[in-house]
CSV table of N, CA, C and O in Angstrom, one decimal:
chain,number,residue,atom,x,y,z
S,1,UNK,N,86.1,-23.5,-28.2
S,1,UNK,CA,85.2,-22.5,-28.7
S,1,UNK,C,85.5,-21.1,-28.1
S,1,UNK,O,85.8,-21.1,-26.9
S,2,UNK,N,85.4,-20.2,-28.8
S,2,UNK,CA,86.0,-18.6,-28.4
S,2,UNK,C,84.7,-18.0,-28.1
S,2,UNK,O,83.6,-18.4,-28.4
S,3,UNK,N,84.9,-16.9,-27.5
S,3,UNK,CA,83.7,-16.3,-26.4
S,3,UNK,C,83.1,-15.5,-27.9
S,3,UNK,O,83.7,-15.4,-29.0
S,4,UNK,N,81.9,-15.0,-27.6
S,4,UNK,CA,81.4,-14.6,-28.2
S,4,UNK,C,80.3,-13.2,-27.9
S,4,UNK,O,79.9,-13.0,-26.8
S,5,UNK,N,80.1,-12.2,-28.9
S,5,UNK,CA,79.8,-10.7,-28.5
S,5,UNK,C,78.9,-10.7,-27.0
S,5,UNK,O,78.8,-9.5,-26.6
S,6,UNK,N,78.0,-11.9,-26.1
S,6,UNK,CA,77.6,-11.9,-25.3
S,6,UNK,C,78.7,-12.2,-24.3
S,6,UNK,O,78.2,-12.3,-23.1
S,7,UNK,N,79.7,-12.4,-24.3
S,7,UNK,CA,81.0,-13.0,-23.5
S,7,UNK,C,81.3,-14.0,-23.0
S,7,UNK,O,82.4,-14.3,-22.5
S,8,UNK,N,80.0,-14.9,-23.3
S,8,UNK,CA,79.8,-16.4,-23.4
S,8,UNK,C,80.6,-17.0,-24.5
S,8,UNK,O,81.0,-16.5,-25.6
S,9,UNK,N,80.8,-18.2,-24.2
S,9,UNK,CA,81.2,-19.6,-24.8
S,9,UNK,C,80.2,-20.3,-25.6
S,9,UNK,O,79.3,-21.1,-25.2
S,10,UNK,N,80.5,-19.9,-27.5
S,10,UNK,CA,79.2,-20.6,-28.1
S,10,UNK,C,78.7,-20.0,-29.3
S,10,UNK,O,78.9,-18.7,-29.4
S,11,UNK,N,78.2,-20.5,-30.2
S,11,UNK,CA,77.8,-20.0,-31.1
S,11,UNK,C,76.8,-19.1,-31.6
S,11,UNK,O,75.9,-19.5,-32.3
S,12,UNK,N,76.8,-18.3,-31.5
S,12,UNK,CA,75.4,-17.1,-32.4
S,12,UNK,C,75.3,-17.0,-33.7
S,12,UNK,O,76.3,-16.7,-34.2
S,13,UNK,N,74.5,-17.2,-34.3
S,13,UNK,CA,74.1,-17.2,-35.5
S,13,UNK,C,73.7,-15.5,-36.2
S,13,UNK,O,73.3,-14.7,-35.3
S,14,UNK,N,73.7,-15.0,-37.1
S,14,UNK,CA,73.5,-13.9,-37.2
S,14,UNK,C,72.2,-13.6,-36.8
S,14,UNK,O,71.3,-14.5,-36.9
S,15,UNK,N,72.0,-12.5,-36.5
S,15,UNK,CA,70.1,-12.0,-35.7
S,15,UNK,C,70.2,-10.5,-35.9
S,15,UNK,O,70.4,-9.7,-34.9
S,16,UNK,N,70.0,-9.9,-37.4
S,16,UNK,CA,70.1,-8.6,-37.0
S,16,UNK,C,68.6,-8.6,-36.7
S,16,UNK,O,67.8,-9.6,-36.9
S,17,UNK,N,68.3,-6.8,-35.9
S,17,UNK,CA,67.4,-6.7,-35.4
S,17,UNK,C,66.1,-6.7,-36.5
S,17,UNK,O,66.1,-6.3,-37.7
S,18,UNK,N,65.1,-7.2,-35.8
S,18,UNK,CA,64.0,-7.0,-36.7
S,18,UNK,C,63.4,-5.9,-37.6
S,18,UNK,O,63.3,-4.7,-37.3
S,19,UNK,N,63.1,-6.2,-38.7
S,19,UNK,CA,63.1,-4.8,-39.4
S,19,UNK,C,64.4,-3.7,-40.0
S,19,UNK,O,64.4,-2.9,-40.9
S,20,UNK,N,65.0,-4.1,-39.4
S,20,UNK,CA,66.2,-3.0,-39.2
S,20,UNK,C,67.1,-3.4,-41.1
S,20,UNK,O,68.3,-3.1,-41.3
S,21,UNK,N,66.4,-3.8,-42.1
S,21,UNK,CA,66.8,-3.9,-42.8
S,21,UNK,C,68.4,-4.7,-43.0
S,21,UNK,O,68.9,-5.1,-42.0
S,22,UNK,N,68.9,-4.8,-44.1
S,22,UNK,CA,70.2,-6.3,-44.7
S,22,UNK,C,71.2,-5.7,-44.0
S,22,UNK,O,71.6,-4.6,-44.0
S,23,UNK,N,71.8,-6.8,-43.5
S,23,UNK,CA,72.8,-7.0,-42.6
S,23,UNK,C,74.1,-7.6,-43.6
S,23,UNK,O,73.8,-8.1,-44.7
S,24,UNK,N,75.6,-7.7,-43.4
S,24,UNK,CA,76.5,-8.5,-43.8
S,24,UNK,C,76.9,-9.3,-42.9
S,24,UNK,O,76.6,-9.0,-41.8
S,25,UNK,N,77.3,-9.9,-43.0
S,25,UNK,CA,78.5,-11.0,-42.3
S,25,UNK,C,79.3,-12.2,-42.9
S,25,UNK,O,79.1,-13.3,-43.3
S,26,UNK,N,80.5,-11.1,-42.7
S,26,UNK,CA,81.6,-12.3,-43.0
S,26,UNK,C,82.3,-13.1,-42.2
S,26,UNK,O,82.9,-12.9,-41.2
S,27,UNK,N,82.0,-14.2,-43.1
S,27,UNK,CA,82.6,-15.6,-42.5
S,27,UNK,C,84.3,-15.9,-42.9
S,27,UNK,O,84.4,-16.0,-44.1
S,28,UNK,N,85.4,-16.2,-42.2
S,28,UNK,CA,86.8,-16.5,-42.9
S,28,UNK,C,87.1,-18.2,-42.6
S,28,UNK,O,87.0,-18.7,-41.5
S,29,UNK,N,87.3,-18.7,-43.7
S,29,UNK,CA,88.2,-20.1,-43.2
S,29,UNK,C,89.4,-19.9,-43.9
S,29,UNK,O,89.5,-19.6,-45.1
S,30,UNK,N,90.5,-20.3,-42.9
S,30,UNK,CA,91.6,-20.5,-43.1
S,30,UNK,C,92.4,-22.0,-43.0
S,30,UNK,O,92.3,-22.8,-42.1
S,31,UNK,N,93.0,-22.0,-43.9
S,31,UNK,CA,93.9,-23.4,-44.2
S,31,UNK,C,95.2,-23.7,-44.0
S,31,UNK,O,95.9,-23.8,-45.0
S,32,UNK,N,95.8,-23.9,-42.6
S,32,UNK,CA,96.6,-23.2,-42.0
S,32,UNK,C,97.8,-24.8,-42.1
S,32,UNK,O,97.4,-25.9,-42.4
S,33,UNK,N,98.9,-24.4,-41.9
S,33,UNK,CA,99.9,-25.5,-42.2
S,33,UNK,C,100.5,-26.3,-41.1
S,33,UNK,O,101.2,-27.2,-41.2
S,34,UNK,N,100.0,-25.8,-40.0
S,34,UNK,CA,99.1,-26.8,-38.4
S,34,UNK,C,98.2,-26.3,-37.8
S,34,UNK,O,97.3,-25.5,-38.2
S,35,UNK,N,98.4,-27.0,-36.5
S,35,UNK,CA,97.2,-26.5,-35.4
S,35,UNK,C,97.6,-25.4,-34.6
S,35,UNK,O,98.5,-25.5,-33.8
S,36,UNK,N,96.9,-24.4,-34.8
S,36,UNK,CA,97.3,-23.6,-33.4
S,36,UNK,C,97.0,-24.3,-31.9
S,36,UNK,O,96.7,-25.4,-31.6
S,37,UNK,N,97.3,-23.3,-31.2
S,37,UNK,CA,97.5,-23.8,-29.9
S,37,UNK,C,96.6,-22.8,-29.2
S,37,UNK,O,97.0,-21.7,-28.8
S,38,UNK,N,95.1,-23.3,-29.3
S,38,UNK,CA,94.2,-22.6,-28.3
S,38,UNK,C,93.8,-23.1,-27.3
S,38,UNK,O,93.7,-24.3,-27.3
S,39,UNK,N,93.4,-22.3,-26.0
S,39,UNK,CA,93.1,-22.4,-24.7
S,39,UNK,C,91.3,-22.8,-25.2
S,39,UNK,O,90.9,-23.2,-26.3
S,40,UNK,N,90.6,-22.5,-24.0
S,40,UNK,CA,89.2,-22.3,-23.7
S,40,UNK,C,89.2,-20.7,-23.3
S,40,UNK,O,89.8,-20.1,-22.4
S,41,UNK,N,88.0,-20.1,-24.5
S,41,UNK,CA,86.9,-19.2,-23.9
S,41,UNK,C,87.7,-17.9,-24.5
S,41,UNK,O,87.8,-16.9,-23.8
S,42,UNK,N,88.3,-18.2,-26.0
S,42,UNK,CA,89.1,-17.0,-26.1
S,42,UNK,C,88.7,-16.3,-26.9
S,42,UNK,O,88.1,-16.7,-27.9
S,43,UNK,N,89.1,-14.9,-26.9
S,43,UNK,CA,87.9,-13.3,-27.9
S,43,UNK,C,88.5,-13.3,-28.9
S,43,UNK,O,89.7,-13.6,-28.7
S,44,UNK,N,88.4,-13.1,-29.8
S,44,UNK,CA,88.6,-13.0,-31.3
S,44,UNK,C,90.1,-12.5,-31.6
S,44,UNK,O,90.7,-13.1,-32.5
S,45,UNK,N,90.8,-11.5,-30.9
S,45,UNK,CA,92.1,-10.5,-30.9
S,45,UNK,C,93.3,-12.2,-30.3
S,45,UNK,O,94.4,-12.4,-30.8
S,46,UNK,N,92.5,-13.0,-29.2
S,46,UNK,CA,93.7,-14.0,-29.3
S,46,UNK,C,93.7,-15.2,-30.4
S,46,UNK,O,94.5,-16.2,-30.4
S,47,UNK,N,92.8,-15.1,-31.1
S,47,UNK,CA,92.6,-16.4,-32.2
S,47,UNK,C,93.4,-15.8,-33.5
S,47,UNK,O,93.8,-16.3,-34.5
S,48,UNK,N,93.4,-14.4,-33.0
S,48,UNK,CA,94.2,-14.1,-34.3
S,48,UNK,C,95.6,-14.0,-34.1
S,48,UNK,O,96.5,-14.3,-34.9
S,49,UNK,N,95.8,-13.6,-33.2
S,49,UNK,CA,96.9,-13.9,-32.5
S,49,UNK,C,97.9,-15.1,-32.7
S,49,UNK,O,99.1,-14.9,-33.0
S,50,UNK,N,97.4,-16.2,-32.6
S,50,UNK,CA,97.8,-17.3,-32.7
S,50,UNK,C,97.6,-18.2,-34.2
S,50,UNK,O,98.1,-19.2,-34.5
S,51,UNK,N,96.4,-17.3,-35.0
S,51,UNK,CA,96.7,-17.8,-36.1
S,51,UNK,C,97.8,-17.1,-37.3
S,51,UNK,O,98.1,-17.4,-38.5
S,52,UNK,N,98.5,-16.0,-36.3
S,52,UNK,CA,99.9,-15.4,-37.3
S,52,UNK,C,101.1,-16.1,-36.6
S,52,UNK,O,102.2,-15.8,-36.8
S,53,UNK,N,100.9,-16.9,-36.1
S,53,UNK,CA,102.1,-17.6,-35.7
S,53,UNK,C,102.1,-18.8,-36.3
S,53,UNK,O,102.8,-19.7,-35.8
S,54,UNK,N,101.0,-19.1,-37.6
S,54,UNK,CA,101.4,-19.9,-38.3
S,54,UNK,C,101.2,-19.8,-39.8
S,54,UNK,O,100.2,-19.1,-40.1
S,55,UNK,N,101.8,-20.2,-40.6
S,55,UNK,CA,101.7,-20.5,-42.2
S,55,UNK,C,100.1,-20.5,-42.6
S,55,UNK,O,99.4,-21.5,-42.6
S,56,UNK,N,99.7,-19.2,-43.1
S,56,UNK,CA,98.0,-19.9,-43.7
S,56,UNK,C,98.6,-20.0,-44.8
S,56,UNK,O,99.6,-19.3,-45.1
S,57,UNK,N,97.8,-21.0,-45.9
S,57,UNK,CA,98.3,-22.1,-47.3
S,57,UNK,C,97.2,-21.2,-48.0
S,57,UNK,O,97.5,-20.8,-49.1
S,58,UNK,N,95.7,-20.7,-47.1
S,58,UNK,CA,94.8,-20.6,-48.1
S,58,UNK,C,93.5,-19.9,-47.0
S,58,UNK,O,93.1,-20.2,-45.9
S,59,UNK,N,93.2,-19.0,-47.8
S,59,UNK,CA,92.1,-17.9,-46.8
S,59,UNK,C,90.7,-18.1,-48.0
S,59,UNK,O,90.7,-18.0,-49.2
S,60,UNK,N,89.6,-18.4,-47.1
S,60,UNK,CA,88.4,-18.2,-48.1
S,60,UNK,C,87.8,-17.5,-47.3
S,60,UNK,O,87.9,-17.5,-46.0
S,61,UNK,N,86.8,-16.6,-48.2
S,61,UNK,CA,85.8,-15.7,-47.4
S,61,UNK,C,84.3,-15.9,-48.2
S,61,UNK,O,83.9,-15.9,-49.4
S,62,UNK,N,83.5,-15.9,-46.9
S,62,UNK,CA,82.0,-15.4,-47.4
S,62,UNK,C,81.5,-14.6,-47.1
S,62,UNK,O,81.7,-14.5,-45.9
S,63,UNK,N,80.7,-13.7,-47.5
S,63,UNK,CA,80.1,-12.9,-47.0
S,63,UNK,C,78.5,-12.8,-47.3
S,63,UNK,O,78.1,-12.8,-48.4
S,64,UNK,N,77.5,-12.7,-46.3
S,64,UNK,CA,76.1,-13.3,-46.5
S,64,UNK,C,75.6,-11.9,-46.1
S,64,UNK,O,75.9,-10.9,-45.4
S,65,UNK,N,74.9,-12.2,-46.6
S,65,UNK,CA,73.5,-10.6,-46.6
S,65,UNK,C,72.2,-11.7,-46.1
S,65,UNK,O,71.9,-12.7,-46.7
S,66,UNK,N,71.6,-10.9,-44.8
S,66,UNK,CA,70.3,-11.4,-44.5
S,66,UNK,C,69.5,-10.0,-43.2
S,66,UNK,O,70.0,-9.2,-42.5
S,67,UNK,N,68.3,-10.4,-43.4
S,67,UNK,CA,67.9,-9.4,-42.6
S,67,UNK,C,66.4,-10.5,-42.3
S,67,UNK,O,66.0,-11.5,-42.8
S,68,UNK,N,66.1,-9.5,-41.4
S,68,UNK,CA,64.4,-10.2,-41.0
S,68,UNK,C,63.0,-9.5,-41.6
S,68,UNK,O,62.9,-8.5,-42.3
S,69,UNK,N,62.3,-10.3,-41.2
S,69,UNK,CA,60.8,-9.7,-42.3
S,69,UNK,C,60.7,-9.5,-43.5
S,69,UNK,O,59.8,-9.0,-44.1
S,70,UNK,N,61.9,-10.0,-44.0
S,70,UNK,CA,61.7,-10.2,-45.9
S,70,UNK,C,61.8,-11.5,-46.8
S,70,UNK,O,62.5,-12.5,-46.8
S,71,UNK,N,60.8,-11.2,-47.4
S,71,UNK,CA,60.0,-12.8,-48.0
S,71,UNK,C,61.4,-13.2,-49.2
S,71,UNK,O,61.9,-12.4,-50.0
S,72,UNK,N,61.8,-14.2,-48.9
S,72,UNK,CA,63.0,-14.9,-48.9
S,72,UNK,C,62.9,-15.0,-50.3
S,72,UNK,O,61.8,-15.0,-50.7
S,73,UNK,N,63.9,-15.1,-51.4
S,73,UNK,CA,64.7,-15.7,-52.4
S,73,UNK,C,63.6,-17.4,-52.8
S,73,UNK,O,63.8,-18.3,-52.0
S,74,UNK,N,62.3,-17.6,-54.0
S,74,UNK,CA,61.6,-18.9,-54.2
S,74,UNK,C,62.8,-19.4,-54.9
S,74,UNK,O,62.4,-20.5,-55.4
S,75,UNK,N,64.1,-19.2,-55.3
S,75,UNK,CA,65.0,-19.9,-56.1
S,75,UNK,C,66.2,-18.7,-55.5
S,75,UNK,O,66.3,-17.6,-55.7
S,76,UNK,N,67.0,-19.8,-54.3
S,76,UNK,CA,68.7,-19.2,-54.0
S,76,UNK,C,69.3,-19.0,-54.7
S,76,UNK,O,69.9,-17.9,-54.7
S,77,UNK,N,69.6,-20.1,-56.1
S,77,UNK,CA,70.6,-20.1,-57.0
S,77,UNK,C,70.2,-18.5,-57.4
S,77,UNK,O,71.0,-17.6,-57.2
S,78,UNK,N,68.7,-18.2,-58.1
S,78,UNK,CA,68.4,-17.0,-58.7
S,78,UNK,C,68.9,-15.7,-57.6
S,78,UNK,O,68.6,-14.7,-58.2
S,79,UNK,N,69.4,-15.5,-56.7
S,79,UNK,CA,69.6,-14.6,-55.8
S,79,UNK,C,70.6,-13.8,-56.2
S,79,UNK,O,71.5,-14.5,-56.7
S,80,UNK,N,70.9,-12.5,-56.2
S,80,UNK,CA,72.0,-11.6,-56.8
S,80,UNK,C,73.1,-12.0,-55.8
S,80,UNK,O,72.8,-12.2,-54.6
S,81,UNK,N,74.6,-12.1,-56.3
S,81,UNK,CA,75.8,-12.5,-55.5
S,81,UNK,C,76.2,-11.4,-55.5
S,81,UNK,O,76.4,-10.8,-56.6
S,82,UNK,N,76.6,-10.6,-54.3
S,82,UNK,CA,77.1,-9.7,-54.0
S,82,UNK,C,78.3,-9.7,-53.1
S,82,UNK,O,78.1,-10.0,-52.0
S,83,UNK,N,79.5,-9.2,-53.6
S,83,UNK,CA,80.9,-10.0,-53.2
S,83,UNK,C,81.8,-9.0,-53.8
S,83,UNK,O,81.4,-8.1,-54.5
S,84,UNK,N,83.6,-9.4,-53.4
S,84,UNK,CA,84.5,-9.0,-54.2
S,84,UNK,C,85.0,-9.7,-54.5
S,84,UNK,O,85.9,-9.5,-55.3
């Protein structure tokens, strides 16, 4: 698991600030043609690092809009997709 914007080891979940209106975040999965060769506890610049030293087959991306204090979507599917 690679460090994260607190410099810890671990997952954060998106948390923009309260109020502070819709946030993005994109997510990448890549489908790579092995395993990279990662250490422990490493920042984002060496994961990429090591994922150009191999064949990706296939890149998906998502990208999520959320923010706090807004009364949520009563039907997800109905939700506007905003994307490229």
């Amino acid at each position: 698991m690679g460090r994260n914007s607190y410099l810890a080891s671990g997952w954060l979940p998106p948390d923009p600030p309260t109020g502070h209106g819709e946030h993005d975040y994109v997510f990448y999965l890549y489908a790579l043609a092995d395993a990279p060769e990662l250490g422990a506890h490493l920042d984002r610049g060496a994961v990429l690092d090591a994922l150009r030293a191999i064949p990706v087959l296939a890149v998906g991306v998502l990208v999520a809009a959320y923010s706090r204090n807004v009364a949520p979507s009563p039907n997800p599917a109905a939700a506007p997709f905003v994307g490229g």
